[in-house]
Short mmCIF file of C-alpha atoms in Angstrom, two decimals:
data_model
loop_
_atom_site.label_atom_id
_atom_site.label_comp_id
_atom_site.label_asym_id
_atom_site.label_seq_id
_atom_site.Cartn_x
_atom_site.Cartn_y
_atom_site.Cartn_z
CA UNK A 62 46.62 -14.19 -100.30
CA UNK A 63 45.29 -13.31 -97.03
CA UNK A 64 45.16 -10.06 -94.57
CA UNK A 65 47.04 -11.63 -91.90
CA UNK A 66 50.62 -11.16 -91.42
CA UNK A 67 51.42 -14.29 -89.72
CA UNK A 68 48.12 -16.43 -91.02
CA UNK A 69 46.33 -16.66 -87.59
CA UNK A 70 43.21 -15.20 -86.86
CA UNK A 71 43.13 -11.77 -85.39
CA UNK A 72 40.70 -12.28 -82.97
CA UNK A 73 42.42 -15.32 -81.34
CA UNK A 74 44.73 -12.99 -80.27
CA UNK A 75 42.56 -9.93 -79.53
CA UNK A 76 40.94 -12.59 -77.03
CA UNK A 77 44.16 -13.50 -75.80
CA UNK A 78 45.17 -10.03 -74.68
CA UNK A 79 41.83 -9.26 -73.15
CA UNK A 80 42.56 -12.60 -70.87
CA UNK A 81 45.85 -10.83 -70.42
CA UNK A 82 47.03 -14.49 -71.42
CA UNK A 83 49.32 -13.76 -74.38
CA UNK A 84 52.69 -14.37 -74.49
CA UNK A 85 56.16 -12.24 -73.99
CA UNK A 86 59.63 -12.57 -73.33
CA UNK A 87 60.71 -10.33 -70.41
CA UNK A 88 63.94 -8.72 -69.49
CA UNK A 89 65.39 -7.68 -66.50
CA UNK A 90 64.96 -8.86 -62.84
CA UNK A 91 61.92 -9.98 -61.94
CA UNK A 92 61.99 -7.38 -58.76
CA UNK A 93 63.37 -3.98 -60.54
CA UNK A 94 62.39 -1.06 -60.46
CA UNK A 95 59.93 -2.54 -57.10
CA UNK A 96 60.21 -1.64 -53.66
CA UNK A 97 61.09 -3.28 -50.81
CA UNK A 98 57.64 -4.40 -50.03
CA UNK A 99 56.95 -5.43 -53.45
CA UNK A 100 55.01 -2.81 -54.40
CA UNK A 101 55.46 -1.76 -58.49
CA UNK A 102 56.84 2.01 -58.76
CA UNK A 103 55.53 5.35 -60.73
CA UNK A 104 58.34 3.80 -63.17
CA UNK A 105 57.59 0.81 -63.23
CA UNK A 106 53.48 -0.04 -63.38
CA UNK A 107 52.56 -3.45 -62.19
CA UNK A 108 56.06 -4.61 -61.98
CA UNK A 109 56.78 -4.98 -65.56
CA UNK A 110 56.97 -2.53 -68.75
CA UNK A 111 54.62 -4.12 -71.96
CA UNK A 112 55.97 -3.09 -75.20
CA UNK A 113 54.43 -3.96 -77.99
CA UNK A 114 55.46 -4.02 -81.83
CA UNK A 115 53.82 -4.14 -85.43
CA UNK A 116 55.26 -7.11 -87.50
CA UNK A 117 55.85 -5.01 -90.53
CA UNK A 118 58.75 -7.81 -90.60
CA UNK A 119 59.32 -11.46 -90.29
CA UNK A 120 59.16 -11.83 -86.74
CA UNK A 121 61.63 -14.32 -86.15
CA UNK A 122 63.83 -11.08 -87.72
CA UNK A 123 61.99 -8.46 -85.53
CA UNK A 124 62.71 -10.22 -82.04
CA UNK A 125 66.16 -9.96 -81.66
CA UNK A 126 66.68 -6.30 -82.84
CA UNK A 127 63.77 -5.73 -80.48
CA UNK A 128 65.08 -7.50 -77.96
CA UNK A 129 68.09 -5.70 -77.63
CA UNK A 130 66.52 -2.49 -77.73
CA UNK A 131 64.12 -4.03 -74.49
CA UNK A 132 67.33 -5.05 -72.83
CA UNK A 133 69.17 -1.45 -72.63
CA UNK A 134 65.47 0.57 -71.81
CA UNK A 135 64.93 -2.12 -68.89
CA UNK A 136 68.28 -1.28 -67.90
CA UNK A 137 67.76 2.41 -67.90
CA UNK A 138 64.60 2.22 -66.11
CA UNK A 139 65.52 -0.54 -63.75
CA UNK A 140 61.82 -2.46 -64.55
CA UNK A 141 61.61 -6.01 -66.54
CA UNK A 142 60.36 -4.92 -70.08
CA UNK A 143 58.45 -7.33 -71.60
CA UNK A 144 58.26 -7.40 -75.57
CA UNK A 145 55.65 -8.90 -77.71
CA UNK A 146 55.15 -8.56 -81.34
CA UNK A 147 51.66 -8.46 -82.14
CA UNK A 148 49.55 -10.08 -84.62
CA UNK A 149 48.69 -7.10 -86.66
CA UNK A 150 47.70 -3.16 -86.50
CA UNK A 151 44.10 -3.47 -84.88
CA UNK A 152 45.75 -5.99 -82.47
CA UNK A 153 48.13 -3.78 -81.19
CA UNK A 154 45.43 -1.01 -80.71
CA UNK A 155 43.01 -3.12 -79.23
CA UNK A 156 45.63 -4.07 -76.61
CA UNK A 157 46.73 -0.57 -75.43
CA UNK A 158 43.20 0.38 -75.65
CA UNK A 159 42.56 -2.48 -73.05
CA UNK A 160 45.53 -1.48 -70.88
CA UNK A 161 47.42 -4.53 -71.92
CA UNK A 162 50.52 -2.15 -73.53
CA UNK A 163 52.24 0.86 -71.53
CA UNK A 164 54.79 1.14 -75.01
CA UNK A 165 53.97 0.40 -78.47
CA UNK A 166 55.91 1.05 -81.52
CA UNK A 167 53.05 1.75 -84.28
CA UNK A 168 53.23 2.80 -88.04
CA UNK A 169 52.51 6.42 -89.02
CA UNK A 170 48.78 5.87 -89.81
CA UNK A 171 48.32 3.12 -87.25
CA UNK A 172 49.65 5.74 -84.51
CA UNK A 173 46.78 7.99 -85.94
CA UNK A 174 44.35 5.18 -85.16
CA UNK A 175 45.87 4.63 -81.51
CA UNK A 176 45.86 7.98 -80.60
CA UNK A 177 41.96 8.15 -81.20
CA UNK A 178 41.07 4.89 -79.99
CA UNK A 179 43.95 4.42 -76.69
CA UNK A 180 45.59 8.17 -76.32
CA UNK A 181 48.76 6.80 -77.66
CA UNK A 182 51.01 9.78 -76.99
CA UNK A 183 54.58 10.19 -79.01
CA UNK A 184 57.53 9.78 -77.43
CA UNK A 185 60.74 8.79 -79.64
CA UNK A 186 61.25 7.59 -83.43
CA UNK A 187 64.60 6.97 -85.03
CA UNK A 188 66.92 9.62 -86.26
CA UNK A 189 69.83 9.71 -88.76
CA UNK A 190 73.78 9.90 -87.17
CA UNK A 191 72.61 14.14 -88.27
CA UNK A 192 70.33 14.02 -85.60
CA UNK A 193 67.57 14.70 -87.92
CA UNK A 194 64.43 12.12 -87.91
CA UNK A 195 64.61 9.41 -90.72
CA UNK A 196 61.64 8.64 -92.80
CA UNK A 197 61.02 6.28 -95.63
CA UNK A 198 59.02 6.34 -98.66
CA UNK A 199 55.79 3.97 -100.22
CA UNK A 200 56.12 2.43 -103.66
CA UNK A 201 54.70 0.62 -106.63
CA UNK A 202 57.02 -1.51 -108.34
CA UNK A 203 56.05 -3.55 -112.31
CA UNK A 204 58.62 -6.10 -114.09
CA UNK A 205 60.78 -4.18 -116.22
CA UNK A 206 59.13 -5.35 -119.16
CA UNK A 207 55.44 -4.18 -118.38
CA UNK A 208 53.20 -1.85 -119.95
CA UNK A 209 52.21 -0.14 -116.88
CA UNK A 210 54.65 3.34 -117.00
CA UNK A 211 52.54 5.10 -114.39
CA UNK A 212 49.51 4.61 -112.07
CA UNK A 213 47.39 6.28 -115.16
CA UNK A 214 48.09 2.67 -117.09
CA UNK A 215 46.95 0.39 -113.81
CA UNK A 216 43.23 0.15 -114.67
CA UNK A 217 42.84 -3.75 -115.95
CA UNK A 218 46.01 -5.10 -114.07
CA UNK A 219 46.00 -6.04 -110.93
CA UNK A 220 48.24 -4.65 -107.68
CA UNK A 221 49.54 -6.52 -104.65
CA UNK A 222 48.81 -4.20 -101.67
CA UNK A 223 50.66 -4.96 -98.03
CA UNK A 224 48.04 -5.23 -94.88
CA UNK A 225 45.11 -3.27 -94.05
CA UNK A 226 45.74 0.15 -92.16
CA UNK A 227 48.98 0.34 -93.34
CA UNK A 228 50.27 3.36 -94.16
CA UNK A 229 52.78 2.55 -97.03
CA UNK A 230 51.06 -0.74 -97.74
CA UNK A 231 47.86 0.42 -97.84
CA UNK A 232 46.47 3.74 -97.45
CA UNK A 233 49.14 5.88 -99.62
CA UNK A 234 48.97 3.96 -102.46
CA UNK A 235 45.14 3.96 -102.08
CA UNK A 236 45.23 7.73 -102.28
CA UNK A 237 47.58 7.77 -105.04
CA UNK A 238 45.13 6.01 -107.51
CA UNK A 239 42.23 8.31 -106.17
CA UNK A 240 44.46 11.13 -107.19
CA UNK A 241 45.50 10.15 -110.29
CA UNK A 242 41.30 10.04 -111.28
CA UNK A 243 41.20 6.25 -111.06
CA UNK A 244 38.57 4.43 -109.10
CA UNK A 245 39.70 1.46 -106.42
CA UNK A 246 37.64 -0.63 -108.73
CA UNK A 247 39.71 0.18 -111.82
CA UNK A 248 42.33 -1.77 -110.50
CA UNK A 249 42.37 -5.47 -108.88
CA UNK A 250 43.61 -4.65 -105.48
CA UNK A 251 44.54 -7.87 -103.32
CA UNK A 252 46.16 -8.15 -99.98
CA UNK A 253 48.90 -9.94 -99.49
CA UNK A 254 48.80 -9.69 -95.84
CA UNK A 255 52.67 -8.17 -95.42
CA UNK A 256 54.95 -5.65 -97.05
CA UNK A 257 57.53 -8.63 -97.34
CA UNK A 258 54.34 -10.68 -99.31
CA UNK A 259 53.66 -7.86 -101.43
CA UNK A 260 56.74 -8.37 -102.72
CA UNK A 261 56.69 -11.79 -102.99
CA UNK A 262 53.71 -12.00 -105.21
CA UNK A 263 55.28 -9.35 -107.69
CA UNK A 264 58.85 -11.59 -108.15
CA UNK A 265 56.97 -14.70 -108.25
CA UNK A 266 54.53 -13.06 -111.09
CA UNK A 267 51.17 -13.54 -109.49
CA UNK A 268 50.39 -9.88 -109.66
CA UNK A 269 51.45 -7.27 -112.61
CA UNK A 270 52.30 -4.46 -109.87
CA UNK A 271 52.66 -4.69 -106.07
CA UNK A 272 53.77 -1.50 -103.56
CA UNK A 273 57.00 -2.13 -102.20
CA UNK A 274 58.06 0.25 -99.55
CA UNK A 275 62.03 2.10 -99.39
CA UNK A 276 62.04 -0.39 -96.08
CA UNK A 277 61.28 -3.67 -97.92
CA UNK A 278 63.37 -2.80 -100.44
CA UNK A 279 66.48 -2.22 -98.89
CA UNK A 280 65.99 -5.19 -96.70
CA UNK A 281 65.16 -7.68 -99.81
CA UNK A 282 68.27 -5.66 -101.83
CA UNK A 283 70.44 -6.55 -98.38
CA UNK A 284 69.17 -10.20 -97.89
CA UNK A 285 69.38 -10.78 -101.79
CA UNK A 286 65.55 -11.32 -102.25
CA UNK A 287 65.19 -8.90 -104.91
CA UNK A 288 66.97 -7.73 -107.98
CA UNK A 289 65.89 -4.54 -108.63
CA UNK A 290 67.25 -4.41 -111.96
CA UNK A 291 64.61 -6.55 -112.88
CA UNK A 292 61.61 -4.28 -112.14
CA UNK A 293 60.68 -0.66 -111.91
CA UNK A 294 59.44 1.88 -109.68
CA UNK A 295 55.99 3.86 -111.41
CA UNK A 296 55.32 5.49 -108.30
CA UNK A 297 56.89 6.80 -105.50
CA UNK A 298 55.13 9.03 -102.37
CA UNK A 299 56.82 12.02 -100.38
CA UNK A 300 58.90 11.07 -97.40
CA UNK A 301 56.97 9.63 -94.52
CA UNK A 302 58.06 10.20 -90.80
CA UNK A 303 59.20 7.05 -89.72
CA UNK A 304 57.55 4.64 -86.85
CA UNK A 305 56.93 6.40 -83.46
CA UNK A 306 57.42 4.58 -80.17
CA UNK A 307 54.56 5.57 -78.13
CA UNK A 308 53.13 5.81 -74.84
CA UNK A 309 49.78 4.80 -73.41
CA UNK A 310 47.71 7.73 -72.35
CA UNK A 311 46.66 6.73 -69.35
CA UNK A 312 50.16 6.22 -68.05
CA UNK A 313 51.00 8.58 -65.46
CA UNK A 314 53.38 11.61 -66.24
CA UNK A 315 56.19 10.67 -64.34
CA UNK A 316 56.35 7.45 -65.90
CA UNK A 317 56.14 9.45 -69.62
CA UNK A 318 58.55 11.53 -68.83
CA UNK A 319 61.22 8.78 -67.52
CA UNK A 320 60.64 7.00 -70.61
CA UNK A 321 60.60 9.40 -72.80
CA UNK A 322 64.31 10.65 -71.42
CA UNK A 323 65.34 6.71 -71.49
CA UNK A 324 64.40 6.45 -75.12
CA UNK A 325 66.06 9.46 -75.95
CA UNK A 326 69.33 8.69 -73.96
CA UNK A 327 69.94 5.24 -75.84
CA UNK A 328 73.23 4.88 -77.47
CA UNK A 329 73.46 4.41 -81.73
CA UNK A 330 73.86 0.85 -80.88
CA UNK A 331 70.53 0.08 -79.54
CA UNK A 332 68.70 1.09 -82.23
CA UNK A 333 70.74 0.50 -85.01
CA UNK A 334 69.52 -2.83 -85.75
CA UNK A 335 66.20 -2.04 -85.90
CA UNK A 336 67.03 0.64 -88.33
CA UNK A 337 68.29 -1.63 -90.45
CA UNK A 338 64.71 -2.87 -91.28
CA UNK A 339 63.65 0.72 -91.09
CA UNK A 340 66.19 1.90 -93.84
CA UNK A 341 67.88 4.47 -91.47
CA UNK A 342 71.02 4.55 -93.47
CA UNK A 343 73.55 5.92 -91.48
CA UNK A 344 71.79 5.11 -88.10
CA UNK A 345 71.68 7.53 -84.86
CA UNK A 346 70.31 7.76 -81.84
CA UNK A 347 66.38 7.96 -81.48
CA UNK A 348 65.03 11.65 -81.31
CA UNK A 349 61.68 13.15 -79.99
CA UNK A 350 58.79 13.14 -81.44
CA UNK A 351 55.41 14.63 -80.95
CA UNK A 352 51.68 14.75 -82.34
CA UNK A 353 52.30 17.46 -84.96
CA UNK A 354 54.87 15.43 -86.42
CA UNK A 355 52.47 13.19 -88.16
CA UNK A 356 49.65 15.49 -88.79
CA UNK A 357 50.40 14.83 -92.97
CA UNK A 358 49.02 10.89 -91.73
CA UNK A 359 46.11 12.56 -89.74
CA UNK A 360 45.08 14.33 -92.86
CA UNK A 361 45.42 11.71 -94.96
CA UNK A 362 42.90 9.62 -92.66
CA UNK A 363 40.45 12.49 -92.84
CA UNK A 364 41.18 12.66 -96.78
CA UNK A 365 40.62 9.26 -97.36
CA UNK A 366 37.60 8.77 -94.33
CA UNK A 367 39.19 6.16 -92.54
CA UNK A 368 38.64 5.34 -89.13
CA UNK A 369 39.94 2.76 -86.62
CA UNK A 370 37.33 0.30 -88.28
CA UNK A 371 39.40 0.06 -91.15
CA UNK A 372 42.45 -1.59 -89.28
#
């Protein structure tokens, strides 16, 4: 098991985006949103919008949900937007943080890390067809057959965590054995180095519990990966607000603002298919979002003592 989420070295890519080298697929004309002498607009910085996104998925999955969501805000804003899913958390903070992402999509307690470390600001997350914002829930899943009835009965087995710095995959369930009077070393806590490998490593019996997230889980149920009948949940946390799309804070105003009303002005069927992977069950448009929103993920960094250098 490893902390990677696609098995290459973080800081392969961290140098890449500080060369401003790494790679994207861009949408849109390569003139829009430009003037006639070239020049990039307030809307469009440097020719080109970079968004970036956390592979809390396979990203051969990711890219074309993504995609299509790139291909109707480059439209709205009439500037290529180029997407690029990162390596991992603490790449996709180090690259805002070096002005290599306007837009980034992080998870709750990433976003916490991002707005400390780049000024990420809040713009948009996505809502249920209620309007109301969707949010998903962290787990820890056993075989049906196991001893283990709550975290009280983990000490002596040994859990399948997802990445580093994530908040479902990671922190929560972190807390949730501190809470319950347990020490981390009571349990054997591995990294799998994904939510999806988590997983993995509980069906294919390498670990006795793993956390599996309400967003793997409806993903594995859909795809057929995972027979929940065949394992139970011992622990569930209280609804998280789900992934913001953020906004660098260095980024002018009038180019936060014309996002932010882009974003929000996106039909259903932009989103929808990245909701899919999100477990926003039945879909809607994205809604707004702002810092107080995720203040529960603030205090659970403060709880906990993490800081960026624990991505």
């Amino acid at each position: 098991m490893h902390r990677s989420r696609t098995g290459q070295a973080t800081s392969v890519l961290a140098a890449a985006l500080l060369l401003g080298t790494l790679g994207a697929c861009s949408t849109g004309t390569a003139d829009a949103g430009t003037g006639a002498d070239g020049a990039a607009s307030a809307t469009c910085p440097n020719g080109a919008i970079r968004f970036g996104i956390e592979p809390y998925e396979d990203p051969a999955k990711l890219e074309p949900a993504y995609q299509h969501l790139a291909d109707a805000l480059s439209e709205k804003l009439d500037c290529p937007v180029e997407l690029t899913i990162v390596e991992d958390y603490s790449a996709e903070v180090l690259a805002m943080e070096n002005g290599k992402l306007e837009l980034a999509q992080f998870g709750p307690l990433g976003f916490v890390f991002a707005s400390e470390r780049a000024d990420a600001e809040p713009l948009a997350s996505f809502g249920l067809a209620d309007g109301s914002l969707s949010s998903y829930t962290a787990g820890i899943w056993v075989p049906v057959d196991s001893p283990v009835q709550s975290i009280d009965d983990l000490p002596g087995h040994s859990l399948a965590l997802g990445s580093t710095g994530s908040t479902s995959g990671d922190a929560l369930p972190r807390f949730a054995i501190l809470d319950a009077g347990l020490t981390e070393s009571d349990v054997e806590i591995t990294y799998a180095g994904g939510h999806p490998e988590a997983l993995l490593a509980l069906t294919n019996g390498q670990v006795d519990a793993a956390q599996i997230n309400s967003q793997t889980l409806a993903t594995a149920e859909r795809e057929g990966t995972f027979d929940a009948s065949k394992f139970r949940q011992v622990w569930e946390s209280d609804p998280i607000p789900n992934d913001p799309i953020t906004v660098a804070g260095s980024q002018s105003q009038e180019f936060k603002d014309a996002v932010r009303d882009a974003l929000l002005t996106l039909g259903t069927a932009d989103v929808e298919a990245i909701g899919a992977f999100l477990d926003v069950d039945p879909a809607g448009p994205l809604v707004e979002v702002d810092v107080d929103t995720y203040k529960p993920l603030f205090d659970l960094a403060t709880t906990l003592g993490l800081t960026s250098d624990d991505v």
